[in-house]
Coordinates of C-alpha atoms in Angstrom, one line a residue:
L1 CA 16.7 13.5 -10.2
T2 CA 14.8 11.7 -12.9
L3 CA 11.9 11.1 -10.5
D4 CA 11.8 14.8 -9.5
L5 CA 12.0 16.1 -13.1
Y6 CA 9.3 13.6 -14.3
F7 CA 6.8 14.5 -11.6
K8 CA 7.4 18.2 -12.2
G9 CA 6.2 17.8 -15.7
L10 CA 9.2 16.9 -18.0
S11 CA 8.8 14.2 -20.6
L12 CA 11.1 11.2 -20.6
R13 CA 13.0 12.5 -23.6
K14 CA 13.5 15.9 -22.1
I15 CA 14.8 14.2 -18.9
T16 CA 17.4 12.2 -20.9
D17 CA 18.4 15.4 -22.7
T18 CA 18.9 17.3 -19.4
L19 CA 21.0 14.4 -18.0
N20 CA 23.2 14.5 -21.1
Q21 CA 23.6 18.3 -21.1
F22 CA 24.5 18.7 -17.4
F23 CA 26.0 15.4 -16.4
Q24 CA 27.2 13.9 -19.7
V25 CA 25.2 10.8 -18.9
K26 CA 23.5 9.2 -21.9
L27 CA 20.4 7.1 -21.2
H28 CA 17.5 5.7 -23.2
H29 CA 14.2 7.2 -22.3
E30 CA 12.8 3.6 -21.6
T31 CA 15.5 3.3 -18.9
V32 CA 14.2 6.4 -17.2
R33 CA 10.7 5.1 -17.4
R34 CA 11.7 1.9 -15.7
W35 CA 13.5 3.8 -13.0
I36 CA 10.4 5.9 -12.4
M37 CA 8.0 2.9 -12.2
R38 CA 10.4 0.8 -10.0
F39 CA 11.3 3.4 -7.4
S40 CA 7.8 5.0 -7.4
E41 CA 6.4 1.6 -6.5
M42 CA 9.1 1.0 -3.8
V43 CA 8.5 4.3 -2.1
S44 CA 4.7 4.1 -2.3
E45 CA 4.8 0.7 -0.6
Y46 CA 6.9 2.2 2.2
T47 CA 4.9 5.5 2.6
D48 CA 1.5 3.7 2.6
K49 CA 2.6 2.0 5.9
L50 CA 3.0 5.4 7.6
Q51 CA -0.2 6.6 9.3
P52 CA -1.0 10.3 8.9
K53 CA -2.9 12.3 11.5
L54 CA -5.9 13.6 9.5
S55 CA -8.7 16.0 10.1
D56 CA -12.4 15.1 10.4
T57 CA -13.2 16.1 6.8
W58 CA -12.2 14.4 3.6
H59 CA -12.8 15.6 0.0
T60 CA -13.4 13.1 -2.8
D61 CA -13.7 13.5 -6.5
E62 CA -13.0 11.6 -9.8
Q63 CA -10.9 12.8 -12.7
M64 CA -10.8 11.6 -16.3
V65 CA -7.5 10.2 -17.6
K66 CA -6.8 8.8 -21.0
V67 CA -5.4 5.2 -21.3
K68 CA -5.0 3.6 -24.7
G69 CA -7.1 6.3 -26.3
K70 CA -10.0 5.7 -23.9
W71 CA -11.1 7.8 -21.0
L72 CA -10.9 6.1 -17.5
W73 CA -11.7 7.5 -14.1
N74 CA -9.1 8.3 -11.4
W75 CA -10.6 8.6 -7.9
N76 CA -8.9 10.8 -5.3
V77 CA -9.5 11.3 -1.6
L78 CA -7.9 14.4 0.0
D79 CA -7.8 15.5 3.6
A80 CA -9.2 19.0 4.1
D81 CA -6.8 20.5 6.7
T82 CA -3.5 18.8 5.9
R83 CA -4.0 18.5 2.1
F84 CA -2.7 14.9 2.4
L85 CA -3.8 12.8 -0.6
I86 CA -5.0 9.7 1.2
A87 CA -5.7 7.4 -1.7
T88 CA -6.0 7.3 -5.5
N89 CA -7.5 4.5 -7.6
L90 CA -8.1 4.0 -11.3
T91 CA -11.3 2.4 -12.7
R92 CA -13.1 2.0 -16.0
N93 CA -16.5 3.0 -14.7
R94 CA -18.1 5.2 -12.0
E95 CA -20.4 2.7 -10.4
I96 CA -20.9 2.0 -6.7
K97 CA -18.3 -0.8 -6.6
D98 CA -15.7 1.6 -8.2
A99 CA -16.3 4.3 -5.6
R100 CA -16.0 1.7 -2.8
K101 CA -12.5 0.6 -4.0
V102 CA -10.9 4.0 -3.3
F103 CA -12.6 4.2 0.1
Q104 CA -11.3 0.7 0.9
K105 CA -7.8 2.0 0.2
T106 CA -8.3 5.0 2.5
K107 CA -9.2 2.7 5.4
T108 CA -5.9 0.8 5.2
I109 CA -3.9 4.0 5.3
A110 CA -5.9 6.3 7.6
K111 CA -7.1 3.6 10.0
E112 CA -10.0 5.9 11.0
S113 CA -13.1 7.2 9.5
P114 CA -13.8 10.9 9.1
D115 CA -16.8 12.9 10.4
R116 CA -17.6 14.2 6.9
I117 CA -16.9 13.1 3.3
V118 CA -17.5 15.9 0.8
T119 CA -18.3 14.7 -2.8
D120 CA -19.9 16.0 -6.0
G121 CA -23.4 15.0 -7.1
L122 CA -22.5 11.6 -8.3
F123 CA -25.0 9.1 -6.8
S124 CA -22.4 6.3 -6.6
Y125 CA -20.8 8.0 -3.6
E126 CA -23.9 7.9 -1.4
K127 CA -24.2 4.1 -1.3
A128 CA -20.4 3.5 -1.4
I129 CA -20.0 5.7 1.8
K130 CA -22.8 3.9 3.5
K131 CA -21.4 0.5 2.8
E132 CA -17.7 1.4 3.7
F133 CA -18.1 3.8 6.6
I134 CA -21.5 4.0 8.2
P135 CA -21.7 0.4 9.4
F136 CA -18.6 1.0 11.5
R137 CA -19.0 4.6 12.5
T138 CA -22.5 6.1 12.3
K139 CA -21.4 9.7 12.7
T140 CA -19.7 9.8 9.3
K141 CA -21.8 12.2 7.3
H142 CA -22.0 12.4 3.5
V143 CA -22.0 16.0 2.2
R144 CA -23.2 15.8 -1.4
L145 CA -22.8 18.9 -3.5
A146 CA -25.6 19.0 -6.0
S147 CA -24.4 22.2 -7.7
I148 CA -21.6 24.7 -7.8
R149 CA -23.7 27.1 -5.7
A150 CA -23.5 24.9 -2.7
K151 CA -22.2 26.4 0.5
V152 CA -19.5 23.8 1.0
Q153 CA -17.1 23.4 -2.0
N154 CA -14.9 20.6 -3.2
N155 CA -12.2 23.1 -4.4
K156 CA -9.3 21.5 -2.5
V157 CA -9.4 18.1 -4.3
E158 CA -10.2 19.9 -7.6
R159 CA -7.1 22.0 -7.1
Y160 CA -5.2 18.7 -6.8
H161 CA -6.6 17.6 -10.1
N162 CA -5.2 20.7 -11.8
T163 CA -1.8 19.9 -10.3
F164 CA -1.9 16.3 -11.5
R165 CA -3.1 17.5 -15.0
E166 CA 0.2 19.5 -15.3
R167 CA 2.0 16.1 -15.3
D168 CA -0.7 14.3 -17.3
K169 CA -0.9 16.6 -20.2
T170 CA 2.8 16.2 -21.0
M171 CA 2.2 12.5 -21.6
R172 CA -0.9 12.8 -23.7
G173 CA -2.3 9.7 -22.1
F174 CA -1.0 6.4 -20.7
K175 CA -0.2 3.2 -22.6
T176 CA -1.6 0.8 -20.0
E177 CA -3.8 0.8 -16.9
H178 CA -0.9 -0.5 -14.8
T179 CA 1.3 2.4 -15.9
A180 CA -1.5 4.9 -15.2
Q181 CA -2.1 3.6 -11.7
G182 CA 1.7 3.4 -11.0
I183 CA 2.3 7.0 -12.1
S184 CA -0.8 8.1 -10.1
D185 CA 0.6 6.4 -7.0
G186 CA 4.0 7.9 -7.7
F187 CA 2.6 11.4 -8.1
R188 CA 0.7 10.9 -4.8
T189 CA 4.1 10.3 -3.1
Y190 CA 5.5 13.4 -4.8
Y191 CA 2.5 15.5 -3.8
N192 CA 2.5 14.3 -0.1
F193 CA 6.2 14.0 0.7
V194 CA 8.3 16.0 -1.8
R195 CA 6.4 19.0 -3.1
P196 CA 5.9 21.9 -0.6
H197 CA 2.3 23.2 -0.6
M198 CA 1.6 26.9 -0.6
G199 CA -1.8 26.5 1.1
I200 CA -0.2 25.0 4.3
S201 CA 2.7 27.5 4.9
N202 CA 4.9 26.0 2.2
I203 CA 5.5 22.6 3.9
T204 CA 4.6 19.2 2.6
P205 CA 1.2 17.6 3.4
S206 CA 3.0 14.7 5.1
K207 CA 4.7 17.0 7.6
M208 CA 1.4 18.7 8.1
A209 CA -0.2 15.3 8.8
G210 CA 2.5 14.5 11.5
I211 CA 4.8 12.4 9.4
D212 CA 8.2 14.0 9.7
L213 CA 10.8 11.8 8.1
D214 CA 13.5 14.5 8.2
L215 CA 14.1 14.1 4.4
G216 CA 16.4 17.2 4.1
N217 CA 16.8 18.9 0.7
N218 CA 17.0 15.8 -1.5
R219 CA 13.7 14.3 -0.5
W220 CA 13.5 11.7 -3.3
L221 CA 16.9 10.3 -2.5
N222 CA 16.2 10.0 1.2
L223 CA 12.8 8.5 0.6
I224 CA 14.4 5.8 -1.6
R225 CA 17.0 5.1 1.1
L226 CA 14.3 4.7 3.7
A227 CA 12.1 2.5 1.5
K228 CA 15.1 0.3 0.6
A229 CA 16.1 0.0 4.3
N230 CA 12.5 -0.9 5.2
E231 CA 12.4 -3.5 2.3
K232 CA 15.6 -5.1 3.5
L233 CA 14.4 -5.2 7.1
E234 CA 11.1 -6.9 6.1
K235 CA 12.9 -9.5 4.0
E236 CA 15.2 -10.3 7.0
N237 CA 12.2 -10.6 9.3
N238 CA 10.3 -12.8 6.8
F239 CA 13.4 -15.0 6.4
K240 CA 13.8 -15.4 10.1
L241 CA 10.1 -16.4 10.5
N242 CA 10.3 -18.8 7.5
Y243 CA 13.6 -20.3 8.8
K244 CA 12.2 -20.8 12.2
S245 CA 9.1 -22.6 10.9
L246 CA 11.1 -24.7 8.5
S247 CA 14.1 -25.6 10.5
H248 CA 12.8 -26.1 14.0
D249 CA 10.7 -29.0 15.2
R250 CA 7.3 -27.8 16.1
Y251 CA 5.8 -30.9 17.7
I252 CA 6.8 -33.0 20.7
L253 CA 5.8 -36.6 21.5
K254 CA 5.0 -37.5 25.0
V255 CA 4.6 -41.1 26.1
F256 CA 2.7 -42.4 29.3
D257 CA 2.5 -45.9 30.8
K258 CA -0.8 -47.5 31.9
D259 CA -0.5 -45.7 35.3
G260 CA -0.2 -42.3 33.7
N261 CA 3.5 -41.9 34.4
E262 CA 5.5 -40.0 31.7
L263 CA 8.2 -42.1 30.1
D264 CA 11.5 -41.0 28.5
C265 CA 11.3 -41.2 24.7
K266 CA 15.1 -41.5 24.5
D267 CA 15.1 -44.6 26.8
L268 CA 12.4 -46.2 24.7
G269 CA 14.2 -45.4 21.4
F270 CA 11.3 -43.1 20.2
K271 CA 11.8 -39.9 18.2
K272 CA 10.8 -37.0 20.5
T273 CA 10.4 -34.0 18.1
Y274 CA 8.8 -33.6 14.7
R275 CA 8.6 -30.8 12.1
S276 CA 4.9 -31.5 11.3
E277 CA 1.9 -33.0 13.1
E278 CA 1.3 -35.3 10.2
L279 CA 4.8 -36.8 10.5
A280 CA 4.4 -37.2 14.3
N281 CA 1.1 -39.1 13.8
K282 CA 2.7 -41.5 11.4
F283 CA 5.5 -42.4 13.9
V284 CA 2.8 -42.8 16.7
E285 CA 0.9 -45.3 14.5
F286 CA 4.1 -47.3 14.1
Y287 CA 5.0 -47.2 17.9
R288 CA 1.5 -48.3 18.8
L289 CA 2.0 -51.6 16.9
F290 CA 4.7 -52.7 19.4
H291 CA 3.5 -50.8 22.5
P292 CA -0.3 -50.9 22.5
K293 CA -0.5 -50.3 26.3
F294 CA 1.3 -47.0 26.1
T295 CA -0.6 -43.7 25.7
F296 CA 0.8 -41.3 23.1
K297 CA 0.2 -37.5 23.1
I298 CA 1.5 -34.9 20.6
E299 CA 1.9 -31.3 21.7
E300 CA 2.9 -28.2 19.8
N301 CA 6.4 -26.9 20.8

C-alpha cells in the first residue's frame, strides 16, 4: 500500500497519516521511505530480467530533476507501440558519455536494437547512437527532431515526463543521487507493471509488451512475492554452485610406469583427488622425489 500511494503522488507524511486513519498503524515517515527504497530495488532487479517484446521504434528524451538543490538530467527510453519504459538513468551532464549510459541499459533489457530511435535536437544523441547501436546493427536509424514542427514527434516520452513530474513535484527535489535513481527505477516499475495506460486500452505496458505475470488486483504485493521468490531461488542456486566448487575435489592424479601403464594411486599410497591444481602440483613434486621413474598427470574432474 505504501508503494502504491507513494508512486501515485502522496508524500511520506501523508502516507503515514493514511495508515494511521484507516488501519490504526503508526509508522515514522522514514520507515516508509526505507520500505519504498528496499522493495522498489528488489522488484526492479527482478523485472529487469524479464525480456519485453518491443516495437521497431524507441523514443528518447532527458528530463531535469532537482537533487540537493541542483538540476541533474534523467534520461528515459520509451517504446513507441507498447509504451514500455525500457530504461532510465540519472547523470550530471548531457554529454555523449551520459547519453551512452542509458542506451547501454536498454541493451541489457531489450536484447535487440530498434530500427529507429527518435530524439530531440541534442547533438549528444547522434554520436551515442552510432557508438552503441550502429556498429552492431547498421539499419538502426537516428531520427533527430530539430524543431517542434518536425513531422515525427517525441510526444510519447514527453507524456511520460509529465506523469513522472506528478510524483516529483510532491517531493520538491531529492536528497541524494542514489535516492533519485532509486525512485526513478521504482517509478519505472510502477509505470510498466502496475499503472494501466489509457493509450493502450487501459492495460499495463508490460502486458502490452508480452510480459503477463498474472498479477491480479494487488499488483505490488504479487510483484514483491515474485521478486522475493526469484531472489531466494538465485541464492539457492549460487549456494549450490559455491558448495560444489568448495567441497568437491576438482582435480585427479594419474600415475603411469615407464611402459605407460596406469597405476593404482591407492596401491601406491598416493592421494588421488585434490581441491586445487596448486595443491595437486605440490603433492606431485613430493612423489617425484621417491619415484622419479613414474610419470604424473593431473586432470580436471
